[in-house]
Coordinates of C-alpha atoms in Angstrom, one line a residue:
Chain A
M1 CA 28.1 -6.6 82.2
A2 CA 26.8 -4.4 84.7
G3 CA 25.5 -1.2 83.5
R4 CA 26.5 2.1 85.2
R5 CA 23.6 4.9 86.1
L6 CA 24.3 8.2 84.8
E7 CA 22.2 10.5 86.6
L8 CA 22.4 14.6 86.1
V9 CA 21.6 16.9 88.6
G10 CA 20.5 20.5 87.4
L11 CA 22.9 20.6 84.7
G12 CA 22.4 24.0 82.5
Y13 CA 24.7 25.5 79.1
R14 CA 24.2 27.7 76.8
H15 CA 26.4 28.5 73.7
R16 CA 28.3 32.2 72.9
L17 CA 26.9 34.1 70.5
H18 CA 29.0 36.3 69.0
D19 CA 28.2 40.2 69.4
P20 CA 30.5 42.7 68.8
Q21 CA 30.3 46.0 70.0
R22 CA 32.4 49.1 68.2
F23 CA 35.1 48.7 71.8
K24 CA 34.6 45.5 72.2
P25 CA 34.5 43.5 68.6
W26 CA 35.3 40.0 70.5
N27 CA 32.3 40.4 72.7
T28 CA 29.9 37.6 73.4
R29 CA 26.1 37.4 74.9
P30 CA 24.6 33.9 76.1
G31 CA 22.8 32.6 73.2
A32 CA 20.7 29.1 73.0
G33 CA 21.1 25.9 75.0
I34 CA 19.7 23.6 78.3
H35 CA 18.8 24.6 81.4
D36 CA 18.3 23.0 85.0
I37 CA 17.9 19.6 83.3
T38 CA 17.4 17.2 85.9
F39 CA 16.6 13.3 84.9
S40 CA 18.8 9.7 85.1
L41 CA 19.1 7.3 82.5
P42 CA 17.6 3.6 84.2
T43 CA 20.6 1.3 83.1
G44 CA 20.2 -1.2 80.2
S45 CA 17.2 0.8 78.5
I46 CA 16.7 2.6 75.6
I47 CA 15.9 6.7 76.5
G48 CA 14.8 8.8 73.4
L49 CA 15.5 12.1 73.7
I50 CA 13.0 14.7 71.3
G51 CA 12.4 18.7 70.5
A52 CA 12.0 20.0 68.5
N53 CA 14.9 22.0 65.7
G54 CA 16.7 23.9 68.5
A55 CA 15.7 22.2 72.0
G56 CA 19.1 21.3 72.4
K57 CA 19.7 17.7 72.5
T58 CA 22.5 17.8 71.2
T59 CA 23.7 20.7 73.5
L60 CA 22.3 18.6 76.0
M61 CA 24.7 14.9 74.7
R62 CA 27.4 16.9 74.0
V63 CA 27.8 17.9 77.8
I64 CA 27.2 14.0 79.0
C65 CA 30.1 13.4 76.0
G66 CA 32.6 15.8 77.7
L67 CA 32.2 18.5 74.8
Y68 CA 30.8 21.5 76.3
E69 CA 31.9 22.2 80.2
P70 CA 28.4 23.1 81.8
E71 CA 28.3 26.1 83.7
S72 CA 25.7 24.8 86.2
G73 CA 24.8 21.4 87.6
E74 CA 26.7 18.4 87.0
A75 CA 26.1 14.8 85.3
R76 CA 27.1 11.6 87.2
L77 CA 28.2 8.3 86.6
D78 CA 27.3 6.2 89.4
S79 CA 29.3 8.4 92.1
E80 CA 32.3 9.8 89.9
T81 CA 31.0 13.4 88.9
I82 CA 32.2 13.3 84.9
A83 CA 30.8 16.5 84.2
A84 CA 30.3 19.6 86.0
A85 CA 31.0 23.1 86.1
G86 CA 34.8 24.2 86.8
M87 CA 36.0 21.4 85.3
K88 CA 37.8 20.8 82.6
P89 CA 35.5 19.3 79.4
Q90 CA 36.8 15.5 79.2
G91 CA 35.6 12.5 77.5
H92 CA 35.4 9.6 79.6
A93 CA 35.4 5.8 79.1
H94 CA 32.6 4.6 80.3
V95 CA 31.0 7.3 78.0
G96 CA 30.8 6.5 74.2
F97 CA 29.5 9.2 71.9
M98 CA 28.3 9.1 68.4
P99 CA 27.4 12.7 66.9
E100 CA 25.6 13.2 63.8
Q101 CA 26.3 12.6 60.8
V102 CA 30.4 12.1 60.5
S103 CA 31.1 12.4 57.2
W104 CA 34.9 11.0 58.3
P105 CA 36.7 12.5 55.3
G106 CA 40.3 11.1 54.4
P107 CA 42.7 9.0 52.9
G108 CA 42.5 6.2 55.7
T109 CA 40.2 3.2 56.6
P110 CA 37.2 1.8 58.9
R111 CA 39.9 -0.3 60.7
Q112 CA 43.2 2.8 61.0
V113 CA 40.0 5.3 62.4
L114 CA 39.3 2.8 65.0
K115 CA 43.3 2.1 66.0
S116 CA 43.6 5.5 66.2
L117 CA 40.3 6.3 68.3
S118 CA 41.8 3.4 70.4
T119 CA 45.1 4.7 70.6
M120 CA 43.5 7.2 72.8
R121 CA 41.5 5.5 74.9
G122 CA 45.3 3.8 75.5
D123 CA 43.7 0.3 74.0
E124 CA 44.3 -1.4 71.0
S125 CA 43.2 -5.1 70.7
E126 CA 42.8 -5.9 66.8
H127 CA 40.1 -9.0 68.0
D128 CA 38.2 -5.9 69.5
L129 CA 38.3 -4.3 66.0
D130 CA 37.0 -7.2 64.6
S131 CA 34.4 -8.3 66.9
L132 CA 33.0 -4.4 66.7
F133 CA 33.0 -4.5 63.0
K134 CA 31.0 -7.6 63.0
L135 CA 28.4 -6.1 65.3
V136 CA 27.8 -3.7 63.0
G137 CA 27.9 -5.3 59.9
L138 CA 30.6 -3.1 58.7
S139 CA 33.2 -6.1 58.4
S140 CA 33.4 -6.9 54.6
R141 CA 34.5 -3.0 54.3
S142 CA 36.8 -2.5 57.0
D143 CA 39.9 -2.0 55.1
S144 CA 38.2 -0.1 52.4
P145 CA 39.0 3.6 51.4
L146 CA 36.7 5.9 53.8
D147 CA 36.0 7.8 50.4
S148 CA 34.3 4.7 49.5
L149 CA 32.5 4.4 52.3
S150 CA 28.0 5.1 51.8
Q151 CA 26.2 7.3 54.2
G152 CA 24.6 4.0 56.0
M153 CA 28.5 2.7 56.2
R154 CA 29.5 6.1 57.6
Q155 CA 26.7 5.9 60.5
R156 CA 27.8 2.1 61.2
L157 CA 31.3 3.3 61.4
S158 CA 30.3 6.0 63.8
L159 CA 28.5 3.5 66.4
A160 CA 31.5 1.7 66.3
A161 CA 33.5 4.2 67.0
A162 CA 31.1 5.1 69.8
L163 CA 31.3 1.3 71.0
L164 CA 34.9 1.0 71.6
G165 CA 36.0 0.2 75.1
N166 CA 32.4 -1.2 75.3
P167 CA 30.3 1.6 77.3
D168 CA 27.9 1.1 79.5
I169 CA 26.1 4.5 78.1
L170 CA 26.2 5.5 74.5
V171 CA 25.0 8.3 73.3
L172 CA 23.8 8.8 69.7
D173 CA 23.0 11.7 68.0
E174 CA 20.4 11.2 65.3
P175 CA 21.3 8.0 64.4
L176 CA 18.5 7.6 61.9
N177 CA 19.2 10.5 59.8
A178 CA 20.4 9.6 56.2
L179 CA 19.6 5.8 56.6
D180 CA 17.3 4.3 54.2
P181 CA 13.9 2.7 55.5
V182 CA 15.7 -0.6 54.9
A183 CA 18.5 0.7 57.5
Q184 CA 16.7 1.9 59.4
I185 CA 14.9 -1.4 60.8
A186 CA 18.5 -2.5 60.6
F187 CA 19.6 -0.1 63.3
Q188 CA 17.0 -0.1 65.3
G189 CA 17.6 -3.5 65.7
L190 CA 21.3 -3.1 66.6
I191 CA 20.3 -0.4 69.1
R192 CA 17.8 -2.7 70.7
Q193 CA 20.4 -5.5 70.5
L194 CA 22.7 -3.5 72.1
A195 CA 20.3 -2.9 75.3
Q196 CA 20.4 -5.9 75.8
R197 CA 23.4 -6.6 75.7
G198 CA 24.0 -3.6 78.9
H199 CA 23.9 -0.9 77.9
T200 CA 22.6 2.0 78.3
I201 CA 21.2 4.1 75.2
L202 CA 19.9 8.0 74.8
V203 CA 19.3 8.4 71.2
S204 CA 18.0 11.5 70.1
S205 CA 15.5 11.9 66.6
H206 CA 13.4 14.4 65.3
M207 CA 11.4 11.2 64.1
L208 CA 9.4 10.5 66.7
A209 CA 7.2 7.4 64.7
E210 CA 10.9 5.5 64.5
L211 CA 11.8 6.5 67.6
D212 CA 8.3 5.1 68.7
R213 CA 9.8 1.3 67.4
F214 CA 12.5 0.7 69.5
V215 CA 12.4 3.4 72.7
D216 CA 11.8 2.2 76.3
R217 CA 11.1 6.0 77.4
I218 CA 11.4 9.5 76.8
L219 CA 12.3 12.6 77.1
V220 CA 10.7 15.9 76.0
L221 CA 13.5 19.1 74.9
H222 CA 11.8 21.9 74.7
R223 CA 13.6 25.5 74.6
G224 CA 16.3 23.7 76.6
Q225 CA 14.1 22.4 79.7
V226 CA 13.3 19.1 80.1
I227 CA 9.0 19.0 79.2
G228 CA 7.9 15.4 80.1
E229 CA 10.0 12.2 80.5
G230 CA 8.8 9.0 80.8
E231 CA 6.5 5.9 78.8
M232 CA 5.9 7.3 75.1
A233 CA 2.0 6.7 77.0
E234 CA 2.7 8.0 79.9
V235 CA 4.3 10.6 78.6
Q236 CA 0.6 11.7 76.4
S237 CA -1.6 10.7 79.2
A238 CA 0.3 13.1 81.5
L239 CA -0.1 15.9 78.4
G240 CA -3.4 14.6 78.4
L241 CA -3.7 13.0 74.4
V242 CA -6.2 10.8 73.5
D243 CA -5.0 7.7 71.5
S244 CA -6.5 7.6 67.9
M245 CA -7.5 5.3 65.2
R246 CA -8.1 5.7 61.7
F247 CA -11.1 2.7 60.1
S248 CA -11.2 2.8 55.9
G249 CA -13.7 0.5 53.9
L250 CA -15.5 0.1 50.8
G251 CA -18.9 1.5 50.5
E252 CA -21.2 4.3 52.9
A253 CA -18.8 4.5 56.1
P254 CA -21.2 3.1 59.6
I255 CA -20.8 6.6 61.4
E256 CA -23.6 5.5 63.5
T257 CA -22.1 1.9 64.6
F258 CA -19.1 4.2 66.3
I259 CA -21.5 6.4 67.7
S260 CA -23.2 3.6 69.3
A261 CA -20.2 2.6 70.6
G262 CA -19.3 5.6 72.7
L263 CA -16.7 7.3 70.4
A264 CA -16.0 10.6 68.1
V265 CA -15.9 10.4 64.8
E266 CA -14.2 12.7 62.5
T267 CA -14.5 11.7 58.7
S268 CA -11.5 11.9 56.2
R269 CA -12.1 14.5 53.1
D270 CA -9.1 13.0 51.2
C271 CA -11.1 9.7 50.6
E272 CA -11.5 8.2 47.2
V273 CA -14.7 7.9 45.4
G274 CA -16.9 4.2 46.9
H275 CA -14.4 4.9 49.9
W276 CA -14.9 5.8 53.8
S277 CA -12.0 6.7 55.8
L278 CA -13.2 8.4 60.0
T279 CA -10.4 8.8 62.6
V280 CA -11.9 8.3 66.0
D281 CA -10.5 9.4 69.2
L282 CA -10.4 6.8 71.0
P283 CA -11.4 7.7 75.5
R284 CA -8.9 6.5 78.0
G285 CA -9.5 3.0 78.8
F286 CA -10.4 1.4 75.5
S287 CA -8.7 -2.0 75.7
Q288 CA -7.5 -3.7 72.6
L289 CA -10.5 -6.0 73.4
Q290 CA -12.9 -3.2 72.9
V291 CA -11.4 -2.0 69.5
T292 CA -11.6 -6.1 68.0
E293 CA -15.4 -5.9 69.4
L294 CA -15.3 -2.6 67.3
I295 CA -14.8 -4.7 64.4
S296 CA -16.7 -7.4 64.9
S297 CA -19.2 -5.2 65.1
L298 CA -18.3 -2.8 61.4
A299 CA -18.5 -6.4 60.1
K300 CA -21.8 -7.4 60.9
S301 CA -23.3 -4.5 60.1
G302 CA -21.9 -4.7 56.6
N303 CA -18.9 -2.1 56.9
P304 CA -15.9 -4.2 57.4
P305 CA -13.3 -2.0 57.8
Y306 CA -10.2 -3.1 54.8
L307 CA -7.8 -0.8 57.3
A308 CA -7.4 -0.2 61.3
E309 CA -4.2 1.8 62.6
K310 CA -3.5 3.3 65.4
L311 CA -2.4 6.7 65.1
N312 CA 0.7 8.0 67.0
H313 CA 1.0 11.8 68.2
N314 CA 4.3 13.2 66.5
L315 CA 6.3 15.5 67.7
A316 CA 4.2 19.1 67.2
E317 CA 1.3 17.4 68.9
I318 CA 3.4 16.0 72.0
L319 CA 4.8 20.0 72.2
A320 CA 2.1 21.9 71.7
A321 CA -0.1 19.4 74.3
A322 CA 2.9 20.2 76.3
T323 CA 3.7 24.2 76.0
G324 CA -0.5 25.6 75.7
L325 CA 1.4 26.4 72.0
S326 CA -0.2 25.9 68.6
P327 CA 1.4 23.0 66.5
S328 CA 2.1 25.3 64.2
D329 CA 4.1 28.1 66.4
V330 CA 5.8 25.3 68.7
G331 CA 7.5 24.6 65.0
L332 CA 8.8 27.3 64.0
E333 CA 9.8 29.5 66.5
V334 CA 13.3 29.2 66.7
D335 CA 13.7 32.5 68.8
D336 CA 17.0 32.2 70.6
H337 CA 15.6 34.5 73.5
L338 CA 13.5 32.9 74.8
V339 CA 15.0 30.0 74.7
I340 CA 16.0 30.3 78.8
P341 CA 13.1 31.2 80.8
L342 CA 13.8 35.2 81.5
A343 CA 13.2 35.7 85.5
K344 CA 16.2 32.8 86.1
F345 CA 18.8 34.7 84.0
G346 CA 17.5 38.9 85.3
G347 CA 18.0 41.4 83.2
E348 CA 20.8 39.3 81.2
E349 CA 18.4 39.0 78.2
E350 CA 18.2 42.9 77.5
Chain B
M1 CA 47.8 8.3 84.1
S2 CA 51.5 8.3 84.9
L3 CA 53.5 10.5 82.5
S4 CA 55.4 7.9 80.9
T5 CA 51.9 5.8 79.7
R6 CA 50.8 9.7 78.3
L7 CA 53.7 10.0 76.4
S8 CA 53.9 6.4 74.8
R9 CA 50.3 7.1 73.9
I10 CA 51.4 10.5 72.5
I11 CA 54.2 9.5 70.7
R12 CA 52.1 6.6 68.8
L13 CA 49.6 9.4 68.3
V14 CA 51.8 11.1 66.8
D15 CA 52.6 8.5 64.4
I16 CA 49.2 8.0 63.2
Y17 CA 49.0 11.7 62.6
G18 CA 52.0 11.6 60.9
S19 CA 52.1 9.3 58.9
Q20 CA 48.1 10.1 57.8
H21 CA 49.4 14.3 56.7
L22 CA 53.2 12.4 54.9
K23 CA 50.3 9.2 52.9
S24 CA 48.4 12.8 51.8
S25 CA 47.7 13.6 48.5
R26 CA 49.3 17.5 49.8
S27 CA 52.2 15.4 50.8
L28 CA 52.8 13.9 47.6
M29 CA 52.4 17.8 45.6
L30 CA 54.8 18.9 48.9
W31 CA 58.0 16.8 48.1
P32 CA 58.4 18.0 43.9
I33 CA 58.2 21.9 46.2
L34 CA 60.5 21.2 48.4
L35 CA 63.0 19.7 45.9
L36 CA 63.2 22.6 43.8
F37 CA 63.4 25.0 46.1
I38 CA 65.5 23.6 48.3
V39 CA 68.0 20.7 46.2
G40 CA 67.6 23.1 43.5
S41 CA 68.3 26.2 45.5
C42 CA 71.5 24.6 47.0
W43 CA 73.0 23.0 44.1
G44 CA 72.1 26.6 42.1
L45 CA 73.8 28.9 45.0
A46 CA 77.5 26.0 45.7
D47 CA 78.0 26.9 41.6
P48 CA 81.0 28.3 41.2
E49 CA 80.3 29.5 38.6
I50 CA 77.3 32.0 39.9
S51 CA 76.5 35.1 39.0
L52 CA 74.3 36.3 41.8
P53 CA 72.0 39.7 41.9
G54 CA 73.2 42.2 44.2
E55 CA 76.6 41.4 44.5
I56 CA 76.2 38.6 46.7
Q57 CA 78.6 35.7 46.9
A58 CA 78.1 32.5 48.2
D59 CA 82.2 31.3 49.4
T60 CA 81.5 29.0 52.1
P61 CA 78.9 26.1 52.5
F62 CA 77.1 27.4 55.2
E63 CA 76.6 30.7 52.9
V64 CA 74.7 29.3 50.6
L65 CA 72.7 27.4 53.0
F66 CA 72.2 30.6 54.8
I67 CA 70.9 32.0 51.2
A68 CA 68.5 28.9 50.8
S69 CA 66.9 29.2 53.6
G70 CA 65.6 31.8 51.8
F71 CA 63.6 29.0 49.8
I72 CA 62.9 26.8 52.7
L73 CA 60.8 30.0 54.4
L74 CA 59.2 29.9 50.5
S75 CA 58.6 26.8 50.5
A76 CA 58.5 24.5 53.9
T77 CA 56.6 27.1 55.3
L78 CA 54.0 27.0 52.0
G79 CA 54.5 23.0 53.0
V80 CA 53.1 24.1 56.3
V81 CA 50.2 26.2 55.5
L82 CA 49.4 22.8 52.9
I83 CA 49.4 20.1 55.5
G84 CA 47.7 22.5 58.5
F85 CA 45.5 24.9 57.1
D86 CA 42.7 22.7 57.7
G87 CA 44.0 21.1 60.4
I88 CA 41.5 21.5 63.1
S89 CA 38.6 23.3 61.3
R90 CA 38.1 20.1 58.6
K91 CA 37.7 17.5 61.6
R92 CA 35.2 19.8 63.3
L93 CA 32.8 20.6 59.6
S94 CA 33.3 16.2 59.1
G95 CA 32.2 15.9 62.9
V96 CA 35.3 13.7 63.3
L97 CA 36.5 16.1 65.8
S98 CA 33.8 15.7 68.2
V99 CA 34.8 11.6 68.2
E100 CA 37.9 12.5 69.1
L101 CA 37.0 14.7 71.4
S102 CA 34.7 12.6 73.4
Q103 CA 37.4 10.3 74.5
P104 CA 38.9 9.6 77.3
I105 CA 42.4 11.2 77.1
P106 CA 43.3 15.5 78.1
R107 CA 42.7 17.2 75.4
S108 CA 45.9 18.7 76.0
D109 CA 48.1 15.2 74.8
L110 CA 45.8 15.1 72.0
G111 CA 46.4 18.8 71.1
I112 CA 49.9 18.4 71.1
S113 CA 49.8 15.1 69.2
M114 CA 48.1 17.0 66.1
L115 CA 50.4 19.7 66.7
L116 CA 53.6 17.8 66.7
G117 CA 52.0 15.2 63.4
V118 CA 51.7 18.5 61.4
W119 CA 55.7 19.3 61.9
G120 CA 56.8 15.8 61.7
S121 CA 55.1 15.1 58.6
V122 CA 56.8 18.3 56.8
L123 CA 59.9 18.1 59.1
I124 CA 60.9 15.1 57.4
P125 CA 61.1 15.7 54.0
T126 CA 62.3 18.9 54.4
T127 CA 65.3 17.2 56.7
L128 CA 66.2 15.0 54.3
L129 CA 66.3 17.3 51.6
S130 CA 68.1 19.2 53.4
L131 CA 70.4 16.8 53.9
V132 CA 70.7 16.0 49.8
G133 CA 71.2 19.8 49.6
M134 CA 74.6 19.6 51.2
V135 CA 75.5 16.7 49.5
A136 CA 74.6 18.8 46.4
I137 CA 76.7 21.7 47.8
H138 CA 79.2 19.4 48.3
E139 CA 79.4 18.2 45.3
Q140 CA 79.5 21.8 43.5
M141 CA 82.0 23.3 46.0
G142 CA 84.1 20.0 46.8
E143 CA 83.0 21.3 50.6
W144 CA 80.6 20.0 53.2
P145 CA 79.1 21.9 56.1
E146 CA 81.0 22.3 59.3
L147 CA 78.9 19.5 61.6
G148 CA 77.8 22.4 63.9
D149 CA 76.8 24.9 61.1
A150 CA 74.7 21.9 59.5
I151 CA 73.2 21.1 62.5
L152 CA 72.2 24.6 63.6
F153 CA 70.2 25.1 60.3
L154 CA 68.2 21.4 60.9
V155 CA 67.4 23.1 64.2
A156 CA 66.5 26.6 63.0
T157 CA 65.1 25.0 60.1
G158 CA 63.2 22.9 62.2
M159 CA 61.9 25.6 64.8
L160 CA 61.2 27.3 61.9
L161 CA 58.7 25.0 60.9
F162 CA 57.2 24.1 64.5
W163 CA 56.6 28.0 64.7
Y164 CA 54.5 27.7 61.2
A165 CA 52.5 24.7 62.9
S166 CA 51.7 25.8 65.7
I167 CA 51.1 29.5 64.1
Q168 CA 47.9 27.2 61.3
L169 CA 46.8 24.7 63.6
L170 CA 46.2 28.3 66.0
A171 CA 44.3 29.8 63.1
S172 CA 42.4 26.6 61.8
S173 CA 40.8 26.3 65.2
W174 CA 39.7 29.9 64.8
A175 CA 38.7 29.0 61.2
K176 CA 34.1 27.6 61.3
D177 CA 34.3 27.2 58.0
M178 CA 36.7 26.0 55.2
G179 CA 36.9 29.3 53.4
G180 CA 38.1 31.1 56.9
A181 CA 40.6 28.1 57.1
I182 CA 41.8 28.9 54.1
A183 CA 41.7 32.9 54.3
W184 CA 43.6 32.6 57.8
G185 CA 46.0 29.9 56.8
I186 CA 47.4 31.4 53.9
G187 CA 47.2 35.3 55.6
T188 CA 49.4 34.1 58.1
W189 CA 51.7 33.0 55.7
M190 CA 51.8 35.9 54.1
M191 CA 51.3 38.1 56.6
F192 CA 55.1 37.1 58.0
T193 CA 56.9 36.0 53.9
M194 CA 55.7 38.6 51.9
V195 CA 54.3 41.7 53.6
W196 CA 56.6 41.6 56.9
V197 CA 58.1 44.6 55.3
L198 CA 55.5 46.5 55.0
V199 CA 54.8 46.1 58.5
T200 CA 58.3 47.3 59.4
V201 CA 58.0 50.4 57.5
L202 CA 55.1 51.0 59.1
V203 CA 56.7 50.9 62.6
A204 CA 59.5 52.5 61.4
G205 CA 57.2 55.4 59.8
I206 CA 55.0 55.7 63.1
L207 CA 58.4 55.8 64.9
G208 CA 59.4 58.4 62.2
V209 CA 62.5 56.9 60.7
E210 CA 63.5 57.7 58.0
V211 CA 62.2 54.6 55.4
G212 CA 63.2 56.1 52.0
D213 CA 66.6 54.6 53.0
T214 CA 67.1 50.9 53.9
S215 CA 70.7 50.7 54.3
D216 CA 69.9 53.9 56.5
S217 CA 71.7 52.1 60.6
Q218 CA 68.9 54.0 62.5
Y219 CA 66.3 52.1 60.1
Q220 CA 68.1 48.8 60.1
Q221 CA 68.5 48.5 63.5
L222 CA 64.8 49.3 63.9
S223 CA 63.5 46.7 61.3
V224 CA 66.4 43.8 63.6
W225 CA 64.2 44.6 66.0
V226 CA 60.8 44.6 64.6
D227 CA 62.1 41.2 62.7
L228 CA 62.3 39.5 66.0
F229 CA 58.5 39.5 65.8
S230 CA 58.1 37.5 62.9
P231 CA 59.2 33.9 62.7
N232 CA 60.7 33.9 59.7
G233 CA 62.6 36.8 60.8
V234 CA 64.0 35.0 64.1
Y235 CA 65.3 32.1 61.4
Q236 CA 67.4 34.2 59.5
M237 CA 68.9 36.2 62.4
L238 CA 69.4 32.4 63.7
L239 CA 71.0 31.3 60.9
E240 CA 72.7 34.9 61.0
S241 CA 74.5 34.7 64.0
N242 CA 77.0 31.8 62.7
L243 CA 77.9 34.1 60.0
D244 CA 81.8 34.8 59.8
G245 CA 81.1 38.1 61.0
G246 CA 78.8 37.5 63.5
L247 CA 75.3 39.3 63.3
S248 CA 75.9 42.6 60.7
R249 CA 72.9 43.9 61.9
R250 CA 73.7 44.8 65.5
I251 CA 71.9 42.4 68.3
D252 CA 72.5 40.3 70.5
S253 CA 72.3 36.9 69.6
L254 CA 71.0 36.3 72.9
F255 CA 67.9 37.9 72.1
V256 CA 66.7 36.0 69.0
W257 CA 67.4 33.1 70.9
I258 CA 65.4 34.3 73.2
A259 CA 62.8 35.4 70.6
A260 CA 63.3 31.8 69.4
L261 CA 62.5 30.0 72.3
L262 CA 59.6 32.7 72.8
W263 CA 58.4 31.9 69.1
S264 CA 58.5 28.1 70.4
I265 CA 56.1 28.9 73.9
I266 CA 54.0 31.6 73.1
P267 CA 51.9 30.0 70.0
T268 CA 51.8 26.8 71.2
W269 CA 50.9 27.9 74.5
L270 CA 47.4 29.4 72.9
F271 CA 46.8 26.4 70.6
L272 CA 46.8 24.1 73.5
R273 CA 44.9 26.8 75.7
R274 CA 42.4 27.2 72.4
F275 CA 42.0 23.4 72.4
E276 CA 41.0 23.1 76.2
R277 CA 37.8 25.2 75.1
I278 CA 37.2 23.9 71.6
Q279 CA 33.8 23.0 70.9

């Protein structure tokens, strides 16, 4: 499959908020949105779009998929402009969209849903539908009533809908939501499989740990703007976030062993009596071989750990590092007045 | 994309949407209501022994159809409300609208397909039962409505349902939740079906026309013009123009047909314009 390259240049969009006034009850004012988004998606890769609630993830995806008309900038697929200011919003044959948690109501079946969507696309091949159902694991339920589908099956149907017409670009909005852990793993495998087939996938989630397992790159959005882009480790490194590990064992905590290895140690308080648990910040460049040597020194000192795990930075930590705010503030602040830099819009925010 | 390709795609989508509506439980509820109101009214009104209040007398099959049109205004338009009040809002709330809007099809084509799907799903049972109603009239009176009368009745009824379908979908596109959809749907239906006479009285009051006597010629003249702003009024005047003696309420039937044309264009244009920008 020859992939196409999606490129966004200075893309901007703001939602209109109802702001009734005495003699103008229909009045609106600009609210949250996205601002000056510029990036390109490498073909055949999985890009994780991360950000707190209200960061603009869904808005960005909807602009790309032709649901919102951008106010500035443009989205290009190779040399073709698929969304731009002044262009009527419309879906594109090479972009498949899976919105967040479609409930698929109604008396129909998954097959009828896909047939009607295929009709909209001008393609009604039955054979393609069967292979799609097989790909997303919905073959046995393709003719079941929609009402009888579980949330996981509905998510699979949404993915099948996004895959209609074999689009080069797949845009998946929170696909892991409402899935149990087993279904999440299956879904991650499926997304990885699709990337191997040549699809370029933009997937949003606020579940950073889950996303980290299958994305190639991440794009961090905050208040409608891109504040970091690249591989997870690159972004964390660029933001000055250090890797850390947790070690747990029995008996006395071997703090001296860690200190002698040149590591800063933080003792965990919520630890059972007779056990020890330490969190250690790893300096930049601390290799896997050094970790192995550390564990063997702990074993030689008579305190072998029964647990050694790498800790992932959560979204709040990444956002806090990128914005300079405290982790508690970045997660809770949803004031739409602060979404876009005031300087860019003059007095409009008054 | 060529016009013929677009048209054939719209026709296929209308078939899909129409079938979905026709098979829905709401549609199943609609059939007995329409049967009772349309066939029942035709059968009853055509009975030579019937004595109607207000000295109303139906002497010809078309007069029976004209009086039965009042029952269509109550039942078939309610059917459009039942099918269409959440035609857009339900899709939007469930996320299905986002999936459909992200497909590579012009939004105007999608909007027209939805509109014709809702319209067709009420038009089919209404037309079938109207034909059955004509059979009932023949059984009672021993004569059929004239072909021209029957065609006018069916065309006017089809137009009425189309106006209501476009109004309902337009209202549904404004609704943000299920409560709003019900309020908009029932509200617009009640506005034209139940409370339009109040609008007429209000306008008469503002213009200084006597409202105490509804047989007053000045009031009747005003009510005719106000009725042009109601789909129900235009529908009844369309049929009335074909009664013996023409429009008894003194308005040129040209104005009625112009109003019918505008009712066919304006709500549809507003709905499609809204649908082009819907999110």
